Structure formats: structure tokens, C-alpha cells
Amino acid sequence: MFDPDRLPELKELVRQATSGDSNLLDEVMSDVTLLKQDVSTIQPRNTNRISLVASDGGNNRLVFNPFSLQVVRVVDTFGQELVLDVISPSSDTTALGRRHLRQGTPLGRLMSDLNATSLADLSPMIPANPKSQSWPLVFRDLCEWAALYDLITKQTWGSDTLIVRDGLLRAKIFRDDLFVQMYRKIKEAIEVTRRTRRREIFLVGIAKRSRVIERYRLAMAVQDVFRAGYACYVPVPAALQSKVYEWDEYVRSPEDSDDGRENPKFNMGAMHLVRFGGRSGDPVWTVDILHSETDRAQQVFGSLLDDAQKGFPVPFYPHCLQEADRHAQVVDLDLAILQDSLEEAVREQIAADRRHVFDAQRLAVADPAAVRYQ
């Protein structure tokens, strides 16, 4: 702890350092003033909603040292399983990609449509001989994108439908321009459905946490950008996004010309800030609308309004997304069954005359020192 006699001095140093950076507050206040003039009220609409989510990696890990497995599961709002796989950091990624291509899974269909013959062709973060322990999380994200792509390009919807993604419509995990290629195929499928079946398909991505919100939260509250009394939204100009994100390719529109730039684009969304509640203290979310549907922002947010207002347990967060997350979690009895399956599989690799030792290890206390806290 600090010496109490030094606290007045430290407080003064903090005040001086903050005063020296007062231009930072002036800048965000000025930025927020630009937002304030473009705020729109959300008008409610009735539209089917479906959402998908890849459950949290930490909840889906199966560990029995030295073995560690990742259960990859993508589920929609209604509990329908879209993708299911079990991998480990030492899995053969070449064989894994071939299996998905052979079985025609959503990931396999995405790979085929993008002319990727392997996972390494699809993402530079999944090499043929991976040494990183983090590639399973990249694989999980690829599966979620593949499920979303499959819902839009391979499914037939009987009514106007809004598909909600957990996260922004941006990703740096795809190789070269494959992300933009995927965007174009999604855009084409939506346009074909609209033209031939007179049905609207909307795609939106919502971030639980956002650096844009973190930067502008205080200034937005002080400037009263979203006035109390109604749900509202405002588009976020690219110039403001560029002040937050250090990667230009994460902000640039997928429709922009490359102008000789080497870095590909990793964005298919048009960013908005949205408040689904009517009170000044209600949460504000960062939301991406598919770039080609920017002119339909009112329809998208109007369709989400009622669902978000029914959000539980997270208030004013789309209920359909929370339902998908609930269905996707591998917990309780399901997790216990899978953990037992892992341990049985390990036991089979032990010599028969030594399996009694393994059984004793399963029953042993994993952390004897924890007894002192009981």
C-alpha cells in the first residue's frame, strides 16, 4: 500500500496528468457531436429471427492431462445443431479439412465454394502442421462463419428473416481476399432470394464488448446523443472507426477499391451504435449491418427491437442470440458424459495390467492443497 502521507502528492500527479491529456476528451466530444445529428428513432417491425453462436471455448474444453480436447458446437436459436466436431491442438488439420469436405458439412461447403482444398488454404492461422495451442479457437470461428454462410446461401426461408451473429461482421482469420469473396456470395444469395422469392434476408452482427463503445461512452452520455424516451440508432463513420482500430483493412468497406493496397479487407459490415431501450441508462451496443443492406437499417433494427426488449438475462440484448448461446453450451450432464468418454479413451491406451493404477488416479484428489480452504 502507499504511504498515507504520499497520497495527496499522488492525487495531484494524477490530476496534472489528466489535465495534460484534456485534448483527448475534447476530441471525443467533437467526434460525438458528428454522431448526434444522424440519430434515428427505431420503428418496430415483425420479422422472423434466427441466430447462431459458437459457445465459449472455455466451457467446451475436455482436459485429462496430457490430453486436451475442444468441443466445437454451433447451434441456432431453436436448438438445431449446425456444426459439431471434437478436435485437439495436435489434430491433423489436413485430414480435418478433408473430412469436412468429404462429409459436406457447412465448413466443407464453404471451403468448396471458396476453392479452398485445405484448412490452411482457408486460414493462415491453421497451418498444415500447427504448433500453436490457439488454432482450435480459429477453427471454431471458421465453423461459426460457415454455419452463417450456409444459412444464407443454402437454406430456403418461407418469410422475411433476420439472421443475427454473435460478434461483428469482421474477421482477420481468412486468407487473402476470401473474406470478401464470401461477402459477395452472401450478397448474391440475398439478392437472388429477394428477386426470385420476394423474401428479405437480413444479416446483422452484435458485439457484447466494443472498443468504439469504450472510447465514446462517456462523451455520448455527456453530449446526450441518445435522448431518453425512445429506442434509436446512429451510423458510425469510417473516420471515427479508424481512430479506434489500428488496422485499416478491418474498417474499409468490402465495396471499396483496393487502390493498389497490399492488405485485403476483413470487413463486410456497416457499423452502427444502437440502444434498444428508451431510458438514458439503457445499454448501447455496437452493431454491424451487412454492408449491402445499409439502406435497410430501419428494417433491421425495427425487426430486432421487440426481441431485444424481451432480452433475458441480459437486458436489451437480442433474446434470440441469448437462446442460441443457451443451447450451444456444453455443461452439466452433457459435459460430464463427454469428460468420462475422454477418460475411458485414455484408459484404453494403458496396458491392461496397469489400468488399476489409472483407475486410482481418476479417484485421486487433483489438488490436495485445496483442503485447507474447506
PDB file of C-alpha atoms in Angstrom, residues 46-341:
ATOM      1  CA  ASN A  46     -42.418  -8.073 -37.344  1.00  0.00           C
ATOM      2  CA  THR A  47     -39.795 -10.422 -38.827  1.00  0.00           C
ATOM      3  CA  ASN A  48     -38.693 -13.989 -38.131  1.00  0.00           C
ATOM      4  CA  ARG A  49     -35.396 -14.046 -36.272  1.00  0.00           C
ATOM      5  CA  ILE A  50     -32.761 -16.743 -36.147  1.00  0.00           C
ATOM      6  CA  SER A  51     -29.378 -16.571 -34.522  1.00  0.00           C
ATOM      7  CA  LEU A  52     -26.294 -18.735 -34.291  1.00  0.00           C
ATOM      8  CA  VAL A  53     -23.435 -18.843 -31.859  1.00  0.00           C
ATOM      9  CA  ALA A  54     -20.290 -20.825 -31.138  1.00  0.00           C
ATOM     10  CA  SER A  55     -20.287 -21.439 -27.405  1.00  0.00           C
ATOM     11  CA  ASP A  56     -17.439 -20.218 -25.258  1.00  0.00           C
ATOM     12  CA  GLY A  57     -14.267 -22.249 -25.723  1.00  0.00           C
ATOM     13  CA  GLY A  58     -13.512 -22.385 -22.023  1.00  0.00           C
ATOM     14  CA  ASN A  59     -16.807 -24.165 -21.278  1.00  0.00           C
ATOM     15  CA  ASN A  60     -16.259 -26.726 -24.029  1.00  0.00           C
ATOM     16  CA  ARG A  61     -12.785 -27.960 -23.141  1.00  0.00           C
ATOM     17  CA  LEU A  62     -12.222 -31.529 -22.031  1.00  0.00           C
ATOM     18  CA  VAL A  63      -8.966 -31.988 -20.150  1.00  0.00           C
ATOM     19  CA  PHE A  64      -7.235 -35.020 -18.715  1.00  0.00           C
ATOM     20  CA  ASN A  65      -3.530 -34.263 -18.843  1.00  0.00           C
ATOM     21  CA  PRO A  66      -1.729 -34.553 -21.126  1.00  0.00           C
ATOM     22  CA  PHE A  67      -4.884 -34.715 -23.290  1.00  0.00           C
ATOM     23  CA  SER A  68      -6.900 -31.603 -24.103  1.00  0.00           C
ATOM     24  CA  LEU A  69      -9.900 -31.617 -26.439  1.00  0.00           C
ATOM     25  CA  GLN A  70     -12.098 -28.840 -27.796  1.00  0.00           C
ATOM     26  CA  VAL A  71     -15.787 -29.486 -28.477  1.00  0.00           C
ATOM     27  CA  VAL A  72     -16.829 -27.226 -31.358  1.00  0.00           C
ATOM     28  CA  ARG A  73     -20.589 -26.742 -31.459  1.00  0.00           C
ATOM     29  CA  VAL A  74     -22.652 -24.183 -33.380  1.00  0.00           C
ATOM     30  CA  VAL A  75     -26.368 -24.062 -32.574  1.00  0.00           C
ATOM     31  CA  ASP A  76     -29.197 -21.780 -33.698  1.00  0.00           C
ATOM     32  CA  THR A  77     -31.945 -20.109 -31.687  1.00  0.00           C
ATOM     33  CA  PHE A  78     -34.204 -23.175 -31.837  1.00  0.00           C
ATOM     34  CA  GLY A  79     -31.525 -25.558 -30.588  1.00  0.00           C
ATOM     35  CA  GLN A  80     -30.827 -27.061 -34.018  1.00  0.00           C
ATOM     36  CA  GLU A  81     -27.234 -28.211 -34.218  1.00  0.00           C
ATOM     37  CA  LEU A  82     -25.489 -26.699 -37.241  1.00  0.00           C
ATOM     38  CA  VAL A  83     -21.893 -27.841 -36.631  1.00  0.00           C
ATOM     39  CA  LEU A  84     -20.410 -30.406 -34.243  1.00  0.00           C
ATOM     40  CA  ASP A  85     -16.814 -31.572 -34.004  1.00  0.00           C
ATOM     41  CA  VAL A  86     -14.195 -32.548 -31.455  1.00  0.00           C
ATOM     42  CA  ILE A  87     -10.553 -31.598 -32.032  1.00  0.00           C
ATOM     43  CA  SER A  88      -7.308 -31.280 -30.116  1.00  0.00           C
ATOM     44  CA  PRO A  89      -4.351 -28.909 -30.594  1.00  0.00           C
ATOM     45  CA  SER A  90      -2.396 -31.820 -32.074  1.00  0.00           C
ATOM     46  CA  SER A  91      -5.108 -32.859 -34.574  1.00  0.00           C
ATOM     47  CA  ASP A  92      -4.045 -33.351 -38.182  1.00  0.00           C
ATOM     48  CA  THR A  93      -5.529 -30.217 -39.756  1.00  0.00           C
ATOM     49  CA  THR A  94      -5.047 -31.545 -43.275  1.00  0.00           C
ATOM     50  CA  ALA A  95      -7.108 -34.645 -42.512  1.00  0.00           C
ATOM     51  CA  LEU A  96      -9.623 -32.496 -40.605  1.00  0.00           C
ATOM     52  CA  GLY A  97     -10.216 -30.272 -43.620  1.00  0.00           C
ATOM     53  CA  ARG A  98     -10.531 -33.264 -45.955  1.00  0.00           C
ATOM     54  CA  ARG A  99     -13.108 -34.843 -43.655  1.00  0.00           C
ATOM     55  CA  HIS A 100     -15.301 -31.745 -43.708  1.00  0.00           C
ATOM     56  CA  LEU A 101     -15.019 -31.543 -47.495  1.00  0.00           C
ATOM     57  CA  ARG A 102     -15.865 -35.236 -47.856  1.00  0.00           C
ATOM     58  CA  GLN A 103     -18.810 -35.116 -45.471  1.00  0.00           C
ATOM     59  CA  GLY A 104     -20.234 -31.919 -46.975  1.00  0.00           C
ATOM     60  CA  THR A 105     -20.548 -30.103 -43.641  1.00  0.00           C
ATOM     61  CA  PRO A 106     -21.229 -26.345 -43.597  1.00  0.00           C
ATOM     62  CA  LEU A 107     -17.475 -25.800 -43.255  1.00  0.00           C
ATOM     63  CA  GLY A 108     -16.816 -28.194 -46.117  1.00  0.00           C
ATOM     64  CA  ARG A 109     -19.326 -26.408 -48.339  1.00  0.00           C
ATOM     65  CA  LEU A 110     -17.757 -23.044 -47.538  1.00  0.00           C
ATOM     66  CA  MET A 111     -14.304 -24.406 -48.367  1.00  0.00           C
ATOM     67  CA  SER A 112     -15.618 -25.790 -51.642  1.00  0.00           C
ATOM     68  CA  ASP A 113     -17.322 -22.528 -52.622  1.00  0.00           C
ATOM     69  CA  LEU A 114     -14.122 -20.588 -51.889  1.00  0.00           C
ATOM     70  CA  ASN A 115     -11.948 -23.163 -53.737  1.00  0.00           C
ATOM     71  CA  ALA A 116     -10.030 -23.970 -50.560  1.00  0.00           C
ATOM     72  CA  THR A 117      -8.753 -27.545 -50.625  1.00  0.00           C
ATOM     73  CA  SER A 118      -7.495 -27.447 -47.028  1.00  0.00           C
ATOM     74  CA  LEU A 119      -7.954 -25.508 -43.811  1.00  0.00           C
ATOM     75  CA  ALA A 120      -4.553 -23.929 -44.447  1.00  0.00           C
ATOM     76  CA  ASP A 121      -5.905 -22.584 -47.748  1.00  0.00           C
ATOM     77  CA  LEU A 122      -8.871 -21.106 -45.889  1.00  0.00           C
ATOM     78  CA  SER A 123      -6.971 -19.542 -42.989  1.00  0.00           C
ATOM     79  CA  PRO A 124      -3.273 -18.734 -42.471  1.00  0.00           C
ATOM     80  CA  MET A 125      -3.846 -19.273 -38.753  1.00  0.00           C
ATOM     81  CA  ILE A 126      -4.382 -23.005 -39.267  1.00  0.00           C
ATOM     82  CA  PRO A 127      -1.156 -24.300 -40.870  1.00  0.00           C
ATOM     83  CA  ALA A 128      -0.773 -27.865 -42.068  1.00  0.00           C
ATOM     84  CA  ASN A 129       1.485 -28.660 -39.097  1.00  0.00           C
ATOM     85  CA  PRO A 130       0.210 -26.386 -36.317  1.00  0.00           C
ATOM     86  CA  LYS A 131       2.408 -25.735 -33.305  1.00  0.00           C
ATOM     87  CA  SER A 132       0.174 -23.132 -31.669  1.00  0.00           C
ATOM     88  CA  GLN A 133      -2.347 -24.125 -28.999  1.00  0.00           C
ATOM     89  CA  SER A 134      -4.755 -21.413 -30.169  1.00  0.00           C
ATOM     90  CA  TRP A 135      -5.691 -22.703 -33.627  1.00  0.00           C
ATOM     91  CA  PRO A 136      -8.731 -24.659 -32.309  1.00  0.00           C
ATOM     92  CA  LEU A 137     -10.339 -21.308 -31.445  1.00  0.00           C
ATOM     93  CA  VAL A 138      -9.724 -20.129 -35.011  1.00  0.00           C
ATOM     94  CA  PHE A 139     -11.292 -23.356 -36.255  1.00  0.00           C
ATOM     95  CA  ARG A 140     -14.325 -22.709 -34.051  1.00  0.00           C
ATOM     96  CA  ASP A 141     -14.720 -19.215 -35.535  1.00  0.00           C
ATOM     97  CA  LEU A 142     -14.457 -20.647 -39.047  1.00  0.00           C
ATOM     98  CA  CYS A 143     -17.221 -23.113 -38.210  1.00  0.00           C
ATOM     99  CA  GLU A 144     -19.442 -20.280 -37.000  1.00  0.00           C
ATOM    100  CA  TRP A 145     -18.861 -18.278 -40.176  1.00  0.00           C
ATOM    101  CA  ALA A 146     -19.513 -21.418 -42.241  1.00  0.00           C
ATOM    102  CA  ALA A 147     -22.827 -22.040 -40.452  1.00  0.00           C
ATOM    103  CA  LEU A 148     -23.887 -18.455 -41.052  1.00  0.00           C
ATOM    104  CA  TYR A 149     -22.886 -18.693 -44.723  1.00  0.00           C
ATOM    105  CA  ASP A 150     -24.828 -21.949 -45.026  1.00  0.00           C
ATOM    106  CA  LEU A 151     -27.995 -20.444 -43.539  1.00  0.00           C
ATOM    107  CA  ILE A 152     -27.978 -17.653 -46.112  1.00  0.00           C
ATOM    108  CA  THR A 153     -26.782 -19.398 -49.255  1.00  0.00           C
ATOM    109  CA  LYS A 154     -28.101 -22.970 -48.866  1.00  0.00           C
ATOM    110  CA  GLN A 155     -31.344 -22.641 -46.903  1.00  0.00           C
ATOM    111  CA  THR A 156     -34.817 -21.648 -48.127  1.00  0.00           C
ATOM    112  CA  TRP A 157     -36.799 -19.323 -45.870  1.00  0.00           C
ATOM    113  CA  GLY A 158     -40.571 -19.049 -46.048  1.00  0.00           C
ATOM    114  CA  SER A 159     -40.718 -15.458 -44.811  1.00  0.00           C
ATOM    115  CA  ASP A 160     -38.529 -12.400 -44.294  1.00  0.00           C
ATOM    116  CA  THR A 161     -35.768 -13.477 -41.930  1.00  0.00           C
ATOM    117  CA  LEU A 162     -33.139 -11.734 -39.833  1.00  0.00           C
ATOM    118  CA  ILE A 163     -30.003 -13.737 -39.037  1.00  0.00           C
ATOM    119  CA  VAL A 164     -28.051 -12.489 -36.033  1.00  0.00           C
ATOM    120  CA  ARG A 165     -24.383 -13.222 -35.408  1.00  0.00           C
ATOM    121  CA  ASP A 166     -22.686 -13.058 -32.018  1.00  0.00           C
ATOM    122  CA  GLY A 167     -19.938 -10.605 -32.942  1.00  0.00           C
ATOM    123  CA  LEU A 168     -19.276  -8.001 -35.600  1.00  0.00           C
ATOM    124  CA  LEU A 169     -19.248  -8.856 -39.296  1.00  0.00           C
ATOM    125  CA  ARG A 170     -15.462  -8.622 -39.379  1.00  0.00           C
ATOM    126  CA  ALA A 171     -12.731 -11.259 -39.166  1.00  0.00           C
ATOM    127  CA  LYS A 172      -8.991 -11.421 -39.807  1.00  0.00           C
ATOM    128  CA  ILE A 173      -8.788 -15.203 -39.829  1.00  0.00           C
ATOM    129  CA  PHE A 174      -9.373 -15.709 -43.578  1.00  0.00           C
ATOM    130  CA  ARG A 175      -6.581 -15.944 -46.128  1.00  0.00           C
ATOM    131  CA  ASP A 176      -6.077 -13.170 -48.696  1.00  0.00           C
ATOM    132  CA  ASP A 177      -9.401 -11.940 -50.122  1.00  0.00           C
ATOM    133  CA  LEU A 178     -11.501 -14.985 -49.181  1.00  0.00           C
ATOM    134  CA  PHE A 179     -13.493 -12.989 -46.640  1.00  0.00           C
ATOM    135  CA  VAL A 180     -14.595 -10.508 -49.309  1.00  0.00           C
ATOM    136  CA  GLN A 181     -15.333 -13.407 -51.676  1.00  0.00           C
ATOM    137  CA  MET A 182     -17.603 -14.863 -49.012  1.00  0.00           C
ATOM    138  CA  TYR A 183     -19.298 -11.473 -48.640  1.00  0.00           C
ATOM    139  CA  ARG A 184     -20.000 -11.320 -52.371  1.00  0.00           C
ATOM    140  CA  LYS A 185     -21.547 -14.785 -52.364  1.00  0.00           C
ATOM    141  CA  ILE A 186     -23.716 -13.878 -49.372  1.00  0.00           C
ATOM    142  CA  LYS A 187     -24.773 -10.650 -51.084  1.00  0.00           C
ATOM    143  CA  GLU A 188     -25.591 -12.522 -54.292  1.00  0.00           C
ATOM    144  CA  ALA A 189     -27.667 -15.166 -52.470  1.00  0.00           C
ATOM    145  CA  ILE A 190     -29.675 -12.458 -50.679  1.00  0.00           C
ATOM    146  CA  GLU A 191     -30.318 -10.618 -53.939  1.00  0.00           C
ATOM    147  CA  VAL A 192     -31.417 -13.830 -55.689  1.00  0.00           C
ATOM    148  CA  THR A 193     -33.841 -14.653 -52.854  1.00  0.00           C
ATOM    149  CA  ARG A 194     -35.226 -11.122 -52.952  1.00  0.00           C
ATOM    150  CA  ARG A 195     -35.664 -11.213 -56.733  1.00  0.00           C
ATOM    151  CA  THR A 196     -36.996 -14.751 -57.218  1.00  0.00           C
ATOM    152  CA  ARG A 197     -38.913 -15.444 -53.999  1.00  0.00           C
ATOM    153  CA  ARG A 198     -39.801 -11.935 -52.848  1.00  0.00           C
ATOM    154  CA  ARG A 199     -38.273 -12.677 -49.467  1.00  0.00           C
ATOM    155  CA  GLU A 200     -35.899 -10.488 -47.485  1.00  0.00           C
ATOM    156  CA  ILE A 201     -32.897 -11.952 -45.663  1.00  0.00           C
ATOM    157  CA  PHE A 202     -31.011  -9.622 -43.352  1.00  0.00           C
ATOM    158  CA  LEU A 203     -27.658 -10.254 -41.691  1.00  0.00           C
ATOM    159  CA  VAL A 204     -26.504  -8.404 -38.589  1.00  0.00           C
ATOM    160  CA  GLY A 205     -23.672  -8.869 -36.091  1.00  0.00           C
ATOM    161  CA  ILE A 206     -23.762  -7.623 -32.489  1.00  0.00           C
ATOM    162  CA  ALA A 207     -20.729  -7.206 -30.230  1.00  0.00           C
ATOM    163  CA  LYS A 208     -21.056  -7.715 -26.483  1.00  0.00           C
ATOM    164  CA  ARG A 209     -17.962  -5.544 -25.996  1.00  0.00           C
ATOM    165  CA  SER A 210     -16.596  -2.924 -28.344  1.00  0.00           C
ATOM    166  CA  ARG A 211     -13.616  -0.593 -28.388  1.00  0.00           C
ATOM    167  CA  VAL A 212     -15.818   2.002 -30.108  1.00  0.00           C
ATOM    168  CA  ILE A 213     -18.239   1.994 -27.166  1.00  0.00           C
ATOM    169  CA  GLU A 214     -15.348   2.103 -24.697  1.00  0.00           C
ATOM    170  CA  ARG A 215     -13.897   5.176 -26.409  1.00  0.00           C
ATOM    171  CA  TYR A 216     -17.121   7.152 -26.811  1.00  0.00           C
ATOM    172  CA  ARG A 217     -19.295   6.004 -23.875  1.00  0.00           C
ATOM    173  CA  LEU A 218     -18.550   8.997 -21.632  1.00  0.00           C
ATOM    174  CA  ALA A 219     -18.760  11.567 -24.429  1.00  0.00           C
ATOM    175  CA  MET A 220     -22.064  10.125 -25.677  1.00  0.00           C
ATOM    176  CA  ALA A 221     -23.559  10.362 -22.193  1.00  0.00           C
ATOM    177  CA  VAL A 222     -22.327  13.920 -21.648  1.00  0.00           C
ATOM    178  CA  GLN A 223     -23.500  15.067 -25.074  1.00  0.00           C
ATOM    179  CA  ASP A 224     -26.846  13.240 -24.641  1.00  0.00           C
ATOM    180  CA  VAL A 225     -26.516  11.626 -28.077  1.00  0.00           C
ATOM    181  CA  PHE A 226     -29.325   9.128 -27.435  1.00  0.00           C
ATOM    182  CA  ARG A 227     -32.060  11.111 -25.722  1.00  0.00           C
ATOM    183  CA  ALA A 228     -34.413   9.322 -23.354  1.00  0.00           C
ATOM    184  CA  GLY A 229     -37.854   8.270 -24.466  1.00  0.00           C
ATOM    185  CA  TYR A 230     -37.281   6.034 -27.468  1.00  0.00           C
ATOM    186  CA  ALA A 231     -35.049   3.346 -28.969  1.00  0.00           C
ATOM    187  CA  CYS A 232     -32.596   4.727 -31.511  1.00  0.00           C
ATOM    188  CA  TYR A 233     -29.507   4.119 -33.632  1.00  0.00           C
ATOM    189  CA  VAL A 234     -26.776   6.053 -35.420  1.00  0.00           C
ATOM    190  CA  PRO A 235     -24.252   5.015 -38.099  1.00  0.00           C
ATOM    191  CA  VAL A 236     -20.571   5.245 -37.154  1.00  0.00           C
ATOM    192  CA  PRO A 237     -18.474   6.961 -39.858  1.00  0.00           C
ATOM    193  CA  ALA A 238     -15.349   5.139 -41.033  1.00  0.00           C
ATOM    194  CA  ALA A 239     -13.241   8.107 -39.892  1.00  0.00           C
ATOM    195  CA  LEU A 240     -14.310   7.516 -36.277  1.00  0.00           C
ATOM    196  CA  GLN A 241     -13.738   3.769 -36.558  1.00  0.00           C
ATOM    197  CA  SER A 242     -10.215   4.395 -37.835  1.00  0.00           C
ATOM    198  CA  LYS A 243      -9.414   6.267 -34.625  1.00  0.00           C
ATOM    199  CA  VAL A 244     -10.198   3.131 -32.664  1.00  0.00           C
ATOM    200  CA  TYR A 245      -8.975   0.255 -34.845  1.00  0.00           C
ATOM    201  CA  GLU A 246      -5.333   0.230 -35.892  1.00  0.00           C
ATOM    202  CA  TRP A 247      -5.946  -1.995 -38.931  1.00  0.00           C
ATOM    203  CA  ASP A 248      -7.272  -0.128 -41.944  1.00  0.00           C
ATOM    204  CA  GLU A 249      -8.389  -3.402 -43.532  1.00  0.00           C
ATOM    205  CA  TYR A 250     -10.679  -4.003 -40.524  1.00  0.00           C
ATOM    206  CA  VAL A 251     -12.561  -0.779 -41.276  1.00  0.00           C
ATOM    207  CA  ARG A 252     -12.541  -0.447 -45.059  1.00  0.00           C
ATOM    208  CA  SER A 253     -15.779  -1.234 -46.889  1.00  0.00           C
ATOM    209  CA  PRO A 254     -15.838  -4.518 -48.847  1.00  0.00           C
ATOM    210  CA  GLU A 255     -17.040  -2.490 -51.833  1.00  0.00           C
ATOM    211  CA  ASP A 256     -14.055  -0.104 -51.776  1.00  0.00           C
ATOM    212  CA  SER A 257     -11.411  -0.329 -54.464  1.00  0.00           C
ATOM    213  CA  ASP A 258      -8.090  -1.714 -53.237  1.00  0.00           C
ATOM    214  CA  ASP A 259      -6.230   1.150 -54.938  1.00  0.00           C
ATOM    215  CA  GLY A 260      -3.071  -0.911 -55.102  1.00  0.00           C
ATOM    216  CA  ARG A 261      -3.047  -1.622 -51.346  1.00  0.00           C
ATOM    217  CA  GLU A 262      -1.499  -4.943 -50.383  1.00  0.00           C
ATOM    218  CA  ASN A 263      -3.638  -5.766 -47.347  1.00  0.00           C
ATOM    219  CA  PRO A 264      -7.003  -7.421 -48.130  1.00  0.00           C
ATOM    220  CA  LYS A 265     -10.235  -6.282 -46.481  1.00  0.00           C
ATOM    221  CA  PHE A 266     -11.636  -8.089 -43.451  1.00  0.00           C
ATOM    222  CA  ASN A 267     -14.932  -6.264 -43.067  1.00  0.00           C
ATOM    223  CA  MET A 268     -18.390  -6.860 -44.546  1.00  0.00           C
ATOM    224  CA  GLY A 269     -20.341  -4.691 -42.113  1.00  0.00           C
ATOM    225  CA  ALA A 270     -21.612  -1.136 -41.760  1.00  0.00           C
ATOM    226  CA  MET A 271     -21.170  -0.151 -38.104  1.00  0.00           C
ATOM    227  CA  HIS A 272     -23.953   1.410 -36.019  1.00  0.00           C
ATOM    228  CA  LEU A 273     -24.449   2.237 -32.364  1.00  0.00           C
ATOM    229  CA  VAL A 274     -27.859   1.086 -31.137  1.00  0.00           C
ATOM    230  CA  ARG A 275     -29.899   1.497 -27.963  1.00  0.00           C
ATOM    231  CA  PHE A 276     -32.949  -0.776 -27.854  1.00  0.00           C
ATOM    232  CA  GLY A 277     -34.221   0.655 -24.561  1.00  0.00           C
ATOM    233  CA  GLY A 278     -35.881   4.015 -24.080  1.00  0.00           C
ATOM    234  CA  ARG A 279     -34.022   5.190 -20.977  1.00  0.00           C
ATOM    235  CA  SER A 280     -30.756   7.119 -20.991  1.00  0.00           C
ATOM    236  CA  GLY A 281     -29.059   4.465 -18.868  1.00  0.00           C
ATOM    237  CA  ASP A 282     -30.034   1.522 -21.091  1.00  0.00           C
ATOM    238  CA  PRO A 283     -27.085  -0.269 -22.757  1.00  0.00           C
ATOM    239  CA  VAL A 284     -25.755   0.823 -26.131  1.00  0.00           C
ATOM    240  CA  TRP A 285     -24.474  -1.907 -28.460  1.00  0.00           C
ATOM    241  CA  THR A 286     -22.122  -1.846 -31.426  1.00  0.00           C
ATOM    242  CA  VAL A 287     -23.900  -3.474 -34.362  1.00  0.00           C
ATOM    243  CA  ASP A 288     -22.791  -4.314 -37.913  1.00  0.00           C
ATOM    244  CA  ILE A 289     -25.367  -4.489 -40.705  1.00  0.00           C
ATOM    245  CA  LEU A 290     -24.308  -6.314 -43.865  1.00  0.00           C
ATOM    246  CA  HIS A 291     -22.762  -3.558 -45.973  1.00  0.00           C
ATOM    247  CA  SER A 292     -25.019  -4.157 -48.973  1.00  0.00           C
ATOM    248  CA  GLU A 293     -28.067  -3.696 -46.705  1.00  0.00           C
ATOM    249  CA  THR A 294     -27.040  -0.387 -45.140  1.00  0.00           C
ATOM    250  CA  ASP A 295     -30.055   1.355 -46.656  1.00  0.00           C
ATOM    251  CA  ARG A 296     -32.330  -1.092 -44.795  1.00  0.00           C
ATOM    252  CA  ALA A 297     -31.059  -0.196 -41.324  1.00  0.00           C
ATOM    253  CA  GLN A 298     -34.533   0.830 -40.158  1.00  0.00           C
ATOM    254  CA  GLN A 299     -35.962  -2.574 -41.170  1.00  0.00           C
ATOM    255  CA  VAL A 300     -33.149  -4.444 -39.430  1.00  0.00           C
ATOM    256  CA  PHE A 301     -33.330  -2.568 -36.136  1.00  0.00           C
ATOM    257  CA  GLY A 302     -37.106  -2.474 -36.219  1.00  0.00           C
ATOM    258  CA  SER A 303     -37.113  -6.267 -36.531  1.00  0.00           C
ATOM    259  CA  LEU A 304     -34.699  -6.621 -33.620  1.00  0.00           C
ATOM    260  CA  LEU A 305     -36.446  -4.139 -31.346  1.00  0.00           C
ATOM    261  CA  ASP A 306     -39.134  -6.331 -29.769  1.00  0.00           C
ATOM    262  CA  ASP A 307     -36.755  -9.285 -29.423  1.00  0.00           C
ATOM    263  CA  ALA A 308     -34.103  -7.155 -27.719  1.00  0.00           C
ATOM    264  CA  GLN A 309     -36.623  -5.618 -25.335  1.00  0.00           C
ATOM    265  CA  LYS A 310     -37.533  -9.151 -24.237  1.00  0.00           C
ATOM    266  CA  GLY A 311     -33.856  -9.982 -23.671  1.00  0.00           C
ATOM    267  CA  PHE A 312     -33.095 -12.081 -20.595  1.00  0.00           C
ATOM    268  CA  PRO A 313     -30.941 -12.379 -18.558  1.00  0.00           C
ATOM    269  CA  VAL A 314     -29.020  -9.610 -20.391  1.00  0.00           C
ATOM    270  CA  PRO A 315     -31.439  -6.676 -20.705  1.00  0.00           C
ATOM    271  CA  PHE A 316     -31.968  -5.149 -24.153  1.00  0.00           C
ATOM    272  CA  TYR A 317     -29.714  -7.716 -25.808  1.00  0.00           C
ATOM    273  CA  PRO A 318     -31.435  -9.843 -28.508  1.00  0.00           C
ATOM    274  CA  HIS A 319     -33.278 -12.725 -26.868  1.00  0.00           C
ATOM    275  CA  CYS A 320     -32.766 -14.923 -29.948  1.00  0.00           C
ATOM    276  CA  LEU A 321     -28.998 -14.626 -29.510  1.00  0.00           C
ATOM    277  CA  GLN A 322     -29.206 -15.456 -25.809  1.00  0.00           C
ATOM    278  CA  GLU A 323     -31.305 -18.531 -26.623  1.00  0.00           C
ATOM    279  CA  ALA A 324     -28.744 -19.738 -29.165  1.00  0.00           C
ATOM    280  CA  ASP A 325     -25.991 -19.309 -26.601  1.00  0.00           C
ATOM    281  CA  ARG A 326     -28.001 -21.271 -24.024  1.00  0.00           C
ATOM    282  CA  HIS A 327     -28.495 -24.163 -26.436  1.00  0.00           C
ATOM    283  CA  ALA A 328     -24.845 -24.170 -27.516  1.00  0.00           C
ATOM    284  CA  GLN A 329     -23.316 -24.571 -24.075  1.00  0.00           C
ATOM    285  CA  VAL A 330     -21.895 -27.992 -23.249  1.00  0.00           C
ATOM    286  CA  VAL A 331     -22.390 -28.153 -19.481  1.00  0.00           C
ATOM    287  CA  ASP A 332     -23.666 -30.247 -16.582  1.00  0.00           C
ATOM    288  CA  LEU A 333     -24.553 -33.841 -17.520  1.00  0.00           C
ATOM    289  CA  ASP A 334     -23.506 -33.473 -21.175  1.00  0.00           C
ATOM    290  CA  LEU A 335     -20.081 -32.222 -20.145  1.00  0.00           C
ATOM    291  CA  ALA A 336     -19.727 -34.960 -17.530  1.00  0.00           C
ATOM    292  CA  ILE A 337     -20.554 -37.656 -20.105  1.00  0.00           C
ATOM    293  CA  LEU A 338     -18.000 -36.288 -22.569  1.00  0.00           C
ATOM    294  CA  GLN A 339     -15.361 -35.963 -19.851  1.00  0.00           C
ATOM    295  CA  ASP A 340     -15.983 -39.581 -18.863  1.00  0.00           C
ATOM    296  CA  SER A 341     -15.668 -40.598 -22.526  1.00  0.00           C
TER     297      SER A 341
END
